[in-house]
Coordinates of C-alpha atoms and ligand atoms in Angstrom, one line a residue:
M53 CA 61.4 110.4 110.7
A54 CA 57.6 110.4 110.8
S55 CA 56.0 107.3 111.6
L56 CA 56.0 105.2 108.4
L57 CA 52.8 103.3 109.9
Q58 CA 51.1 106.5 110.8
M59 CA 51.7 107.6 107.4
G60 CA 49.9 104.5 106.5
S61 CA 51.3 104.6 102.9
P62 CA 53.9 101.9 102.5
L63 CA 52.2 99.3 100.1
I64 CA 53.9 96.5 102.2
Y65 CA 52.0 97.6 105.2
R66 CA 48.6 98.0 103.3
N67 CA 49.2 94.5 102.1
S68 CA 49.4 93.7 105.8
L69 CA 53.0 92.3 105.8
V70 CA 52.7 93.7 109.3
K71 CA 50.2 91.6 110.8
R72 CA 47.7 93.0 113.1
I73 CA 48.5 92.5 116.7
Q74 CA 46.5 89.6 117.6
R75 CA 46.4 89.4 121.4
P76 CA 46.5 92.2 123.9
R77 CA 49.7 91.9 126.2
S78 CA 48.3 93.1 129.5
F79 CA 50.2 90.9 132.0
T80 CA 53.9 89.5 132.0
C81 CA 53.6 86.2 133.5
T82 CA 51.3 83.4 133.0
I83 CA 51.8 79.9 134.8
V84 CA 50.8 77.2 132.5
A85 CA 50.3 73.6 134.0
K86 CA 51.6 71.1 131.6
T87 CA 53.2 67.8 131.5
T88 CA 55.5 66.7 128.6
R89 CA 54.1 63.2 128.4
A90 CA 50.9 61.5 129.7
D91 CA 52.8 58.9 131.7
E92 CA 54.9 61.7 133.3
S93 CA 54.0 62.8 136.9
P94 CA 53.9 65.0 138.6
V95 CA 52.5 68.0 136.9
V96 CA 55.1 70.8 136.3
L97 CA 54.2 74.2 136.4
R98 CA 55.4 76.0 133.2
R99 CA 55.7 79.9 132.8
S100 CA 55.0 81.9 129.6
A101 CA 56.4 85.5 129.0
N102 CA 53.4 86.2 126.7
Y103 CA 55.4 87.3 124.0
Q104 CA 53.3 88.2 120.8
P105 CA 53.4 86.2 117.8
S106 CA 55.6 87.5 114.8
L107 CA 54.2 90.8 113.3
W108 CA 55.4 89.8 109.8
D109 CA 53.8 87.5 107.6
H110 CA 56.0 84.9 105.9
H111 CA 54.0 84.6 102.8
H112 CA 53.6 88.3 102.2
L113 CA 57.4 88.5 102.8
L114 CA 58.0 86.0 100.1
S115 CA 55.9 87.9 97.6
V116 CA 57.7 91.1 98.0
E117 CA 58.9 92.2 94.5
N118 CA 61.4 94.8 94.1
K119 CA 62.3 96.6 91.0
Y120 CA 65.9 97.5 92.2
T121 CA 67.2 93.9 91.9
K122 CA 67.2 94.5 88.1
D123 CA 70.7 95.1 86.2
E124 CA 69.5 98.6 84.9
S125 CA 69.5 99.9 88.4
V126 CA 73.0 98.5 89.3
H127 CA 74.3 100.0 85.9
E128 CA 73.0 103.3 86.5
R129 CA 74.4 103.3 90.0
D130 CA 77.7 102.2 88.7
L131 CA 77.7 105.1 86.3
L132 CA 77.0 107.7 89.1
K133 CA 79.6 106.0 91.3
E134 CA 82.6 106.8 88.7
N135 CA 81.3 110.4 88.8
V136 CA 81.5 110.7 92.6
R137 CA 84.9 108.9 92.5
K138 CA 86.1 111.9 90.2
M139 CA 84.8 114.2 93.0
L140 CA 86.8 112.6 95.5
N141 CA 90.0 112.7 93.2
D142 CA 89.4 116.2 92.1
E143 CA 92.6 118.2 93.1
R144 CA 90.9 121.5 93.1
T145 CA 89.0 120.9 96.0
T146 CA 90.2 122.3 99.4
H147 CA 91.1 120.1 102.3
L148 CA 87.9 121.0 104.2
E149 CA 85.9 120.3 101.1
Q150 CA 87.4 116.9 100.8
L151 CA 87.0 116.0 104.4
E152 CA 83.2 117.2 104.1
L153 CA 82.8 115.1 101.1
I154 CA 84.2 112.0 103.0
D155 CA 81.7 112.8 105.9
D156 CA 78.8 113.0 103.4
L157 CA 79.8 109.6 101.7
Q158 CA 79.8 107.8 105.0
K159 CA 76.6 109.4 106.2
L160 CA 74.8 108.6 102.8
G161 CA 75.8 105.1 103.2
V162 CA 78.1 104.9 100.3
S163 CA 81.6 105.2 101.4
Y164 CA 82.0 101.5 100.9
H165 CA 82.5 102.0 97.2
F166 CA 85.6 104.2 97.9
E167 CA 87.4 102.6 100.7
R168 CA 90.7 102.9 99.2
E169 CA 90.4 106.6 98.0
I170 CA 89.3 107.5 101.5
D171 CA 91.9 105.8 103.2
N172 CA 94.6 107.4 101.2
I173 CA 93.2 110.9 101.8
L174 CA 93.0 110.4 105.6
T175 CA 96.5 108.5 105.7
F176 CA 97.9 111.6 104.0
T177 CA 96.1 114.1 106.3
Y178 CA 97.3 112.3 109.2
H179 CA 100.8 112.2 108.4
K180 CA 100.8 115.9 107.0
D181 CA 99.1 117.0 110.1
R182 CA 101.6 115.5 112.3
R183 CA 104.5 116.9 110.5
N184 CA 103.1 120.6 110.7
F185 CA 99.8 120.9 112.5
V186 CA 99.1 124.4 111.8
E187 CA 99.6 124.0 108.2
Y188 CA 95.7 124.5 107.3
D189 CA 95.1 127.2 109.7
M190 CA 92.5 124.6 111.1
E191 CA 93.2 125.5 114.7
Y192 CA 90.9 128.4 114.3
D193 CA 87.9 126.7 112.9
L194 CA 86.2 124.6 115.2
H195 CA 84.2 122.7 112.6
A196 CA 87.0 121.9 110.4
T197 CA 89.1 120.7 113.5
A198 CA 86.4 118.7 114.9
L199 CA 85.6 117.0 111.6
E200 CA 89.1 116.3 110.9
F201 CA 89.5 114.8 114.5
R202 CA 86.5 112.7 114.2
L203 CA 87.2 111.3 110.7
L204 CA 90.8 110.3 111.6
R205 CA 89.8 108.7 114.8
Q206 CA 86.9 106.9 113.1
H207 CA 89.6 105.4 110.8
G208 CA 91.8 104.3 113.7
F209 CA 94.2 107.1 113.6
N210 CA 95.3 108.4 117.0
V211 CA 94.9 112.2 117.0
P212 CA 95.4 114.0 120.5
E213 CA 92.4 115.3 122.3
D214 CA 94.7 118.5 122.8
V215 CA 93.5 119.8 119.3
F216 CA 90.3 121.3 121.2
D217 CA 92.5 122.9 124.0
V218 CA 92.5 126.3 122.0
F219 CA 88.6 126.4 121.8
M220 CA 88.1 125.2 125.3
E221 CA 90.4 127.7 126.9
N222 CA 88.3 130.3 125.3
C223 CA 84.9 128.7 125.8
G224 CA 83.7 131.5 128.2
K225 CA 83.5 133.9 125.0
F226 CA 82.4 131.1 122.8
D227 CA 80.3 132.1 119.8
S228 CA 77.3 130.1 120.7
H229 CA 76.0 130.8 117.0
D230 CA 78.4 128.6 115.5
I231 CA 75.9 125.7 115.5
N232 CA 77.9 123.7 112.9
G233 CA 81.0 124.0 114.9
L234 CA 79.3 123.0 118.1
L235 CA 77.6 120.1 116.5
S236 CA 80.9 118.8 115.0
L237 CA 82.5 119.2 118.4
Y238 CA 79.7 117.2 120.1
E239 CA 80.1 114.4 117.5
A240 CA 83.8 114.3 117.8
S241 CA 83.7 114.0 121.6
Y242 CA 82.1 110.7 121.2
L243 CA 85.3 109.4 119.7
S244 CA 86.8 109.7 123.2
T245 CA 89.1 106.8 124.6
K246 CA 89.7 105.7 128.2
S247 CA 93.0 107.7 128.0
D248 CA 91.5 111.0 127.1
T249 CA 90.9 113.1 130.2
K250 CA 89.0 116.0 128.7
L251 CA 86.8 114.8 125.8
Q252 CA 84.1 113.0 127.8
K253 CA 84.2 115.2 131.0
N254 CA 84.8 118.6 129.6
V255 CA 84.3 118.9 125.8
R256 CA 81.1 116.6 125.6
V257 CA 79.5 118.2 128.6
F258 CA 80.1 121.7 127.1
A259 CA 79.0 120.8 123.8
T260 CA 76.0 119.2 124.9
Q261 CA 74.8 122.0 127.1
Q262 CA 75.2 124.6 124.3
L263 CA 73.2 122.4 121.9
K264 CA 70.6 121.9 124.4
N265 CA 70.6 125.8 124.9
F266 CA 70.2 126.2 121.2
V267 CA 67.1 123.8 121.0
D268 CA 65.4 125.5 124.0
T269 CA 65.8 129.1 122.4
H270 CA 65.0 128.1 118.7
G271 CA 63.3 124.6 119.0
S272 CA 59.6 125.8 119.3
K273 CA 59.6 129.0 116.9
D274 CA 61.7 127.5 114.3
L275 CA 60.7 123.9 113.8
A276 CA 61.5 123.6 110.2
S277 CA 65.0 124.6 110.2
C278 CA 67.5 122.0 109.3
D279 CA 70.0 123.2 112.0
V280 CA 67.2 122.4 114.7
E281 CA 66.6 119.2 113.3
M282 CA 70.1 118.2 112.9
V283 CA 70.6 119.3 116.7
V284 CA 67.7 117.5 118.0
Q285 CA 68.9 114.2 116.2
A286 CA 72.4 114.4 117.4
L287 CA 71.0 114.9 121.1
D288 CA 68.9 111.8 120.6
M289 CA 71.8 109.7 119.6
P290 CA 75.2 110.7 118.6
Y291 CA 76.4 109.9 115.3
H292 CA 79.0 107.5 116.3
W293 CA 76.5 105.3 118.4
R294 CA 74.1 105.1 115.6
M295 CA 73.1 102.0 113.5
G296 CA 74.6 102.6 110.0
R297 CA 71.6 102.0 107.8
L298 CA 69.3 104.2 109.8
A299 CA 71.6 107.1 110.2
T300 CA 71.9 106.7 106.3
R301 CA 68.1 106.8 105.8
W302 CA 67.8 109.9 108.0
Y303 CA 70.7 111.6 106.4
I304 CA 69.5 111.2 102.9
D305 CA 66.4 113.0 103.5
M306 CA 68.3 115.7 105.4
Y307 CA 70.7 116.1 102.6
G308 CA 68.0 116.4 100.2
K309 CA 66.8 119.5 102.2
R310 CA 70.2 121.1 102.1
L311 CA 70.8 124.3 100.2
H312 CA 74.2 123.4 99.3
K313 CA 74.0 119.8 97.8
N314 CA 75.2 117.8 95.0
P315 CA 72.0 116.3 93.1
M316 CA 74.3 113.7 91.5
L317 CA 75.5 112.4 94.9
L318 CA 72.1 112.5 96.3
E319 CA 70.6 110.6 93.4
F320 CA 73.5 108.3 93.6
S321 CA 72.9 107.5 97.2
K322 CA 69.2 107.0 96.9
L323 CA 69.7 104.5 94.2
D324 CA 72.3 102.7 96.1
F325 CA 70.2 102.6 99.4
N326 CA 67.3 100.9 97.3
I327 CA 69.6 98.5 95.6
V328 CA 71.2 97.4 99.1
Q329 CA 67.5 97.0 100.3
A330 CA 66.6 94.7 97.5
V331 CA 69.5 92.5 98.5
Y332 CA 68.4 92.5 102.0
Q333 CA 64.9 91.4 101.0
E334 CA 66.2 88.4 99.2
E335 CA 68.3 87.4 102.1
L336 CA 65.3 87.8 104.5
K337 CA 63.0 85.6 102.1
Y338 CA 65.7 82.9 102.5
V339 CA 66.0 83.0 106.4
S340 CA 62.4 83.3 106.8
S341 CA 61.8 80.1 104.8
W342 CA 64.8 78.3 106.8
W343 CA 63.3 79.4 110.1
R344 CA 59.8 77.9 109.2
E345 CA 61.5 74.6 108.0
T346 CA 63.2 74.3 111.3
G347 CA 59.7 73.9 112.9
L348 CA 61.0 75.5 116.1
A349 CA 58.4 78.4 116.4
N350 CA 55.7 75.7 115.8
Q351 CA 57.0 73.6 118.4
L352 CA 58.1 75.9 121.2
H353 CA 55.1 78.0 121.5
F354 CA 56.5 80.1 124.6
S355 CA 59.5 81.3 122.7
R356 CA 60.0 84.6 120.5
D357 CA 59.1 84.0 117.0
R358 CA 61.3 86.9 115.6
I359 CA 63.1 85.9 112.4
V360 CA 62.8 89.5 110.8
E361 CA 64.0 91.1 113.9
N362 CA 66.8 88.6 114.1
Y363 CA 67.7 89.4 110.5
F364 CA 67.5 93.1 111.2
W365 CA 70.2 92.8 113.9
T366 CA 72.7 91.5 111.2
T367 CA 72.1 94.5 109.0
G368 CA 73.4 96.7 111.9
Q369 CA 76.4 94.5 112.3
I370 CA 77.4 94.3 108.8
Q371 CA 75.7 96.4 106.3
E372 CA 77.7 96.1 102.7
P373 CA 75.5 94.2 100.2
Q374 CA 78.5 91.8 99.5
F375 CA 78.3 90.1 102.9
G376 CA 74.8 88.5 102.5
N377 CA 76.5 85.0 103.5
V378 CA 77.4 86.4 106.7
R379 CA 74.0 87.9 107.3
R380 CA 72.4 84.6 106.6
I381 CA 74.4 82.6 109.0
I382 CA 74.2 85.2 111.8
T383 CA 70.5 85.5 111.6
K384 CA 70.3 81.7 112.2
V385 CA 72.6 82.0 115.2
N386 CA 70.4 84.9 116.5
A387 CA 67.3 83.0 116.0
L388 CA 68.5 79.8 117.8
L389 CA 70.0 82.0 120.7
T390 CA 66.8 83.7 121.3
T391 CA 64.9 80.5 121.3
I392 CA 67.4 78.9 123.7
D393 CA 67.4 82.0 126.0
D394 CA 63.7 81.5 126.4
I395 CA 64.0 77.9 127.3
Y396 CA 66.3 78.9 130.1
D397 CA 64.5 82.0 131.1
I398 CA 60.9 81.1 131.0
Y399 CA 60.1 77.3 130.3
G400 CA 62.5 75.0 131.5
T401 CA 62.9 73.4 135.0
L402 CA 66.3 73.6 136.6
E403 CA 66.8 69.9 136.2
E404 CA 65.9 70.1 132.5
L405 CA 68.3 73.2 132.0
Q406 CA 71.2 71.1 133.5
L407 CA 70.6 68.3 131.0
F408 CA 70.2 70.8 128.1
T409 CA 73.6 72.5 129.3
A410 CA 75.4 69.1 129.5
A411 CA 74.1 68.2 126.1
F412 CA 76.0 71.4 124.6
E413 CA 78.9 70.5 126.6
N414 CA 78.9 66.9 125.6
W415 CA 78.0 67.7 121.9
D416 CA 77.0 64.2 121.5
V417 CA 74.3 63.6 118.7
N418 CA 73.9 60.0 120.0
R419 CA 72.7 61.1 123.3
L420 CA 69.9 63.2 122.0
D421 CA 67.3 61.0 123.6
D422 CA 68.7 61.7 127.1
L423 CA 67.1 65.1 126.7
P424 CA 63.4 66.1 127.6
E425 CA 61.6 65.7 124.2
Y426 CA 60.8 69.4 123.6
M427 CA 64.6 70.2 123.8
R428 CA 65.7 67.6 121.2
L429 CA 64.8 69.3 117.9
C430 CA 66.5 72.7 119.2
F431 CA 69.6 70.9 120.0
L432 CA 69.7 69.0 116.8
V433 CA 69.2 72.2 114.8
V434 CA 72.0 74.0 116.5
Y435 CA 74.1 70.8 116.0
N436 CA 73.4 70.7 112.3
E437 CA 73.8 74.3 111.7
V438 CA 77.1 74.4 113.4
N439 CA 78.3 71.4 111.7
N440 CA 77.1 73.0 108.3
I441 CA 79.1 76.2 109.1
G442 CA 82.3 74.1 109.9
C443 CA 81.8 72.1 106.8
D444 CA 81.7 75.2 104.7
I445 CA 84.7 76.9 106.3
L446 CA 86.9 73.6 106.3
R447 CA 86.2 73.6 102.5
N448 CA 86.8 77.1 101.9
K449 CA 89.6 78.2 104.5
D450 CA 91.0 74.8 105.2
I451 CA 90.7 75.2 109.2
N452 CA 88.3 73.0 111.4
V453 CA 86.5 75.7 113.6
I454 CA 83.8 73.1 114.9
P455 CA 85.7 73.1 118.5
F456 CA 85.6 76.8 118.8
L457 CA 81.9 77.1 117.6
K458 CA 80.6 74.1 119.7
K459 CA 82.4 75.6 122.8
S460 CA 80.8 79.1 122.3
W461 CA 77.4 77.3 122.5
A462 CA 78.3 75.5 125.7
D463 CA 79.7 78.7 127.2
V464 CA 76.6 80.8 126.5
C465 CA 74.5 77.9 127.9
K466 CA 76.5 77.7 131.0
A467 CA 76.1 81.5 131.5
Y468 CA 72.3 81.0 131.0
L469 CA 72.3 78.3 133.5
V470 CA 74.3 80.2 136.0
E471 CA 71.5 83.0 135.9
A472 CA 68.8 80.4 136.4
M473 CA 70.4 78.9 139.2
W474 CA 71.0 82.4 140.9
Y475 CA 67.3 83.1 140.1
K476 CA 65.9 79.8 141.5
G477 CA 68.1 79.8 144.5
G478 CA 67.3 83.5 145.4
Y479 CA 71.0 84.3 145.2
K480 CA 71.7 88.1 144.6
P481 CA 75.0 88.8 143.0
N482 CA 76.6 92.1 143.3
L483 CA 77.0 94.2 139.9
E484 CA 80.5 93.1 139.4
E485 CA 79.9 89.4 139.8
Y486 CA 76.6 89.8 137.7
M487 CA 78.4 91.6 134.8
Q488 CA 81.2 88.9 134.6
N489 CA 78.4 86.4 133.8
A490 CA 76.1 88.8 131.9
W491 CA 78.3 90.0 129.1
I492 CA 78.3 86.2 128.1
S493 CA 74.7 85.5 128.8
I494 CA 73.7 88.3 126.5
S495 CA 75.0 85.9 123.8
S496 CA 77.0 88.0 121.6
P497 CA 80.4 86.5 122.4
T498 CA 78.8 83.3 120.7
I499 CA 77.8 85.5 117.8
F500 CA 81.2 86.9 117.2
V501 CA 83.0 83.5 117.2
H502 CA 80.6 82.4 114.2
F503 CA 80.9 85.9 112.9
Y504 CA 84.7 85.9 112.7
C505 CA 84.7 82.4 111.2
V506 CA 82.5 83.2 108.3
F507 CA 83.4 87.0 107.9
S508 CA 87.3 87.0 107.9
D509 CA 89.1 85.7 104.8
Q510 CA 92.2 84.7 106.8
L511 CA 91.4 82.9 109.8
S512 CA 94.0 83.1 112.8
V513 CA 94.0 80.4 115.2
Q514 CA 95.4 83.0 117.9
V515 CA 92.4 85.1 117.2
L516 CA 89.9 82.2 117.4
E517 CA 91.5 81.2 120.7
T518 CA 91.5 84.5 122.4
L519 CA 87.8 84.8 121.3
S520 CA 86.9 81.4 122.4
E521 CA 88.5 81.9 126.0
H522 CA 86.7 85.4 126.3
Q523 CA 90.1 87.4 126.2
Q524 CA 89.2 90.1 123.8
N525 CA 88.4 93.2 125.5
I526 CA 86.6 94.8 122.5
V527 CA 84.2 92.0 122.7
R528 CA 83.7 92.2 126.3
C529 CA 83.1 96.1 126.0
S530 CA 80.5 95.6 123.2
S531 CA 78.8 92.8 124.8
S532 CA 78.5 94.9 127.9
V533 CA 76.7 97.5 126.1
F534 CA 74.3 95.2 124.6
R535 CA 73.8 93.6 128.0
L536 CA 73.3 97.1 129.8
A537 CA 71.1 98.5 127.1
N538 CA 69.1 95.3 127.2
D539 CA 68.7 95.5 131.1
L540 CA 67.6 99.1 130.9
V541 CA 64.5 98.1 128.9
T542 CA 63.8 94.4 129.5
S543 CA 64.2 94.1 133.2
P544 CA 61.0 95.4 134.5
D545 CA 59.3 92.8 132.8
E546 CA 61.8 90.2 133.7
M547 CA 61.5 91.2 137.4
A548 CA 57.8 91.0 136.9
R549 CA 58.0 87.5 135.8
G550 CA 60.7 86.5 138.0
D551 CA 64.6 86.3 136.8
V552 CA 67.8 87.0 138.3
L553 CA 68.6 90.4 139.4
K554 CA 69.8 92.5 136.4
S555 CA 72.3 95.2 136.5
I556 CA 70.0 98.0 137.7
Q557 CA 68.7 95.8 140.4
C558 CA 72.0 94.5 141.4
Y559 CA 73.3 97.8 141.9
M560 CA 70.4 98.9 143.7
N561 CA 70.7 95.9 146.1
E562 CA 74.3 96.6 146.6
T563 CA 74.2 100.4 147.2
G564 CA 70.8 101.0 148.3
V565 CA 70.4 103.8 145.9
S566 CA 67.1 104.5 144.0
E567 CA 66.2 103.0 140.6
E568 CA 66.7 106.3 139.1
K569 CA 70.3 106.6 140.4
A570 CA 70.9 102.9 139.4
R571 CA 69.8 103.8 135.8
M572 CA 72.1 106.9 135.7
H573 CA 74.9 104.5 136.8
V574 CA 74.2 102.0 134.1
H575 CA 74.2 104.9 131.4
K576 CA 77.5 105.9 132.9
M577 CA 78.7 102.5 132.4
I578 CA 77.6 102.4 128.9
N579 CA 79.7 105.7 128.2
D580 CA 82.7 104.3 129.8
M581 CA 82.5 101.0 127.8
W582 CA 82.4 103.1 124.7
D583 CA 85.5 104.9 125.7
E584 CA 87.1 101.4 126.2
M585 CA 86.0 100.3 122.8
N586 CA 87.2 103.5 121.1
Y587 CA 90.6 102.8 122.9
E588 CA 90.7 99.1 121.5
K589 CA 90.3 100.7 117.9
I590 CA 92.3 103.7 118.1
E591 CA 95.1 103.2 120.6
N592 CA 95.6 99.4 121.1
H593 CA 97.7 98.6 118.1
S594 CA 98.8 95.3 119.5
S595 CA 95.5 93.9 119.3
L596 CA 95.3 90.7 117.3
I597 CA 91.7 91.7 115.9
P598 CA 91.6 93.0 112.5
Q599 CA 90.1 96.4 112.1
D600 CA 87.3 95.5 109.7
F601 CA 86.2 92.6 112.4
A602 CA 86.6 95.1 115.1
E603 CA 84.0 97.7 113.4
T604 CA 81.6 94.8 113.2
V605 CA 81.9 94.1 116.9
I606 CA 81.4 97.8 117.7
N607 CA 78.3 97.6 115.2
L608 CA 76.6 95.1 117.5
A609 CA 76.8 97.6 120.4
R610 CA 75.3 100.3 118.1
M611 CA 72.6 97.9 116.8
S612 CA 71.8 97.1 120.6
Q613 CA 71.1 100.6 121.3
C614 CA 69.0 100.9 118.3
M615 CA 66.9 97.8 119.2
Y616 CA 66.4 99.0 122.8
Q617 CA 66.3 102.9 122.6
Y618 CA 62.5 103.0 122.9
G619 CA 61.6 99.7 124.5
D620 CA 62.3 96.1 123.8
G621 CA 62.6 96.1 120.0
H622 CA 63.5 92.5 119.9
G623 CA 61.0 90.8 122.3
C624 CA 58.1 93.4 122.2
P625 CA 58.7 95.2 118.7
E626 CA 54.9 96.1 118.6
K627 CA 55.8 98.5 121.8
S628 CA 58.9 100.1 120.3
K629 CA 60.0 102.2 117.3
V630 CA 61.5 99.2 115.8
I631 CA 58.5 98.3 113.4
D632 CA 59.1 101.8 111.7
R633 CA 62.9 101.3 111.7
V634 CA 62.5 97.7 110.0
M635 CA 60.2 99.2 107.5
S636 CA 62.5 102.1 106.6
V637 CA 65.8 99.8 106.4
L638 CA 64.0 96.7 104.9
F639 CA 60.8 97.5 103.0
S640 CA 60.3 101.0 102.1
P641 CA 62.4 102.1 99.1
I642 CA 63.3 105.8 98.9
P643 CA 61.4 107.7 96.3
L644 CA 63.6 108.8 93.2
D645 CA 62.9 112.1 91.4
Ligands
0FV822 C1 67.7 89.4 124.3 O1 66.6 89.1 125.2 C2 67.9 88.4 123.4 F1 67.2 88.0 122.6 C3 69.2 87.7 123.4 C4 70.3 87.9 124.3 C5 69.4 86.5 122.4 C6 69.6 87.0 121.0 C7 70.5 87.7 120.4 C8 70.5 88.6 119.4 C9 69.1 88.6 118.4 C10 71.5 89.4 118.8 P1 66.3 89.1 126.5 O2 66.3 90.3 127.3 O3 65.6 87.9 127.0 O4 67.9 88.6 127.0 P2 68.3 88.3 128.6 O5 69.8 87.8 128.4 O6 68.2 89.3 129.5 O7 67.6 87.0 129.0
MN823 MN1 65.8 86.3 128.3
MN824 MN1 68.5 85.1 129.5
MN825 MN1 84.0 80.8 125.3
MN826 MN1 67.1 91.1 129.2

């Protein structure tokens, strides 16, 4: 997508919702001499990471008006929705047409309206195929086979990887003009699990190479072609790894350019996107006001003031409009984690950090004054938010989750402290030792405990306990992807300012390889984590984790790859593509015809 900022046209930008960057960010570490109180000596040297102020203006945000909040839009959307439902139920469509429609609905971001219908079709497909696989003659059509494979696995059905054997055996005389088939094969290969032996190693490598060859031969002379655009987009990031709303925003444009399209479906998707965006805007106004009222950004000048980015993360984790309550609460959790992470990584002395960690472990508001002054407000805001969440859940779901919530804060603080101690003591962990702590210090396990409590209608104490004891493999894998994606982009600044060795540096230190090799190793680890996450979703039927929650866990891995794809979108959004991404998901409506 062209840069929205370069296009210069969104009204919101002209109204300077995005503030001008006020200070150049030319160095990464400042030592600031400061004492907390006049009577306190000696002088403590404080650091700063020179994080830029928020790019987003709170008052402009509050003044954003959106016509898609009106009842008429929703009414019009709902009429179109029933027409689309008829298409899904139309018995005259072929099996392949049905699968393609489901794929379009997912990519256009509207499949959440038809979950039951889609589930019925795929369940039927799965059982029919298992009875008689050749019935559809699909094994001779690469696109159809790969699409069916991907859709079934996306929905948790375990189709064997062997369905591609017939193609791979013949790949020497492969029809390299079948770009649609290759593209489907490439996307399907990302649904691989750790028990597959061919998908990642053979199929993905083959499909990727073929697609690269295609771009090399057609890319320059034929830039306008939809095929080239689709292949470039897929190579940039496979569909299975993409953040939902951004994939949708891109696909709506792409679908619009297609020769064979359904204008009604296109209209419906655009309208729905804009309606969902309007819902997001109201939630953002709420969390932005909450954040100002906490006073934390004002008080802790060294920490990242990132309420819009913190909210944006949640739209990647759970996109459906009806989950506003989850997004509001998780945004608060994100904002508090970001602030506390900066206290540990930048500002606090080791002694203070030990007191701070103890405060979270003791969870005793009566001992607030034991803390250094600058930590008290932050602790109290967390304490109050956790009690608020716990109170709502006790009222609505009749279970006291506060012990689990508070433990998750103590655990993340302990993991932050381990890193601070390693750094300050000059200790260099090996990669495995680092990762055991780092998948917790990235803070997503804390997010997931809160997420599960707020999101799930029926809370299981067993799930809460396994989450709380860090025994859920899918959480470990998603958090590891988040950690590794973060390290790939934030570690240069972190090393420059002084921090524990991150994954890349641990591996370099341990094996003596170059940074380039270490980065390749980290990319390989991300791939393997994905295979394990897919396994949990597709093959581990004894998992206690409900499928819909599992999907939101995987979504955080997707979102982290979105935030860190082109730089540190969370800490330094001004230097990444994240401003454009936030604009297109949260602020720029799609023009309707
Ligand atoms: C990442 O930044 C960050 F902000 C985290 C882990 C807290 C908030 C999480 C969400 C908004 C989802 P940074 O690179 O400073 O993290 P580390 O762990 O490397 O200090
Ligand atoms: Mn940090
Ligand atoms: Mn940290
Ligand atoms: Mn825990
Ligand atoms: Mn980092």
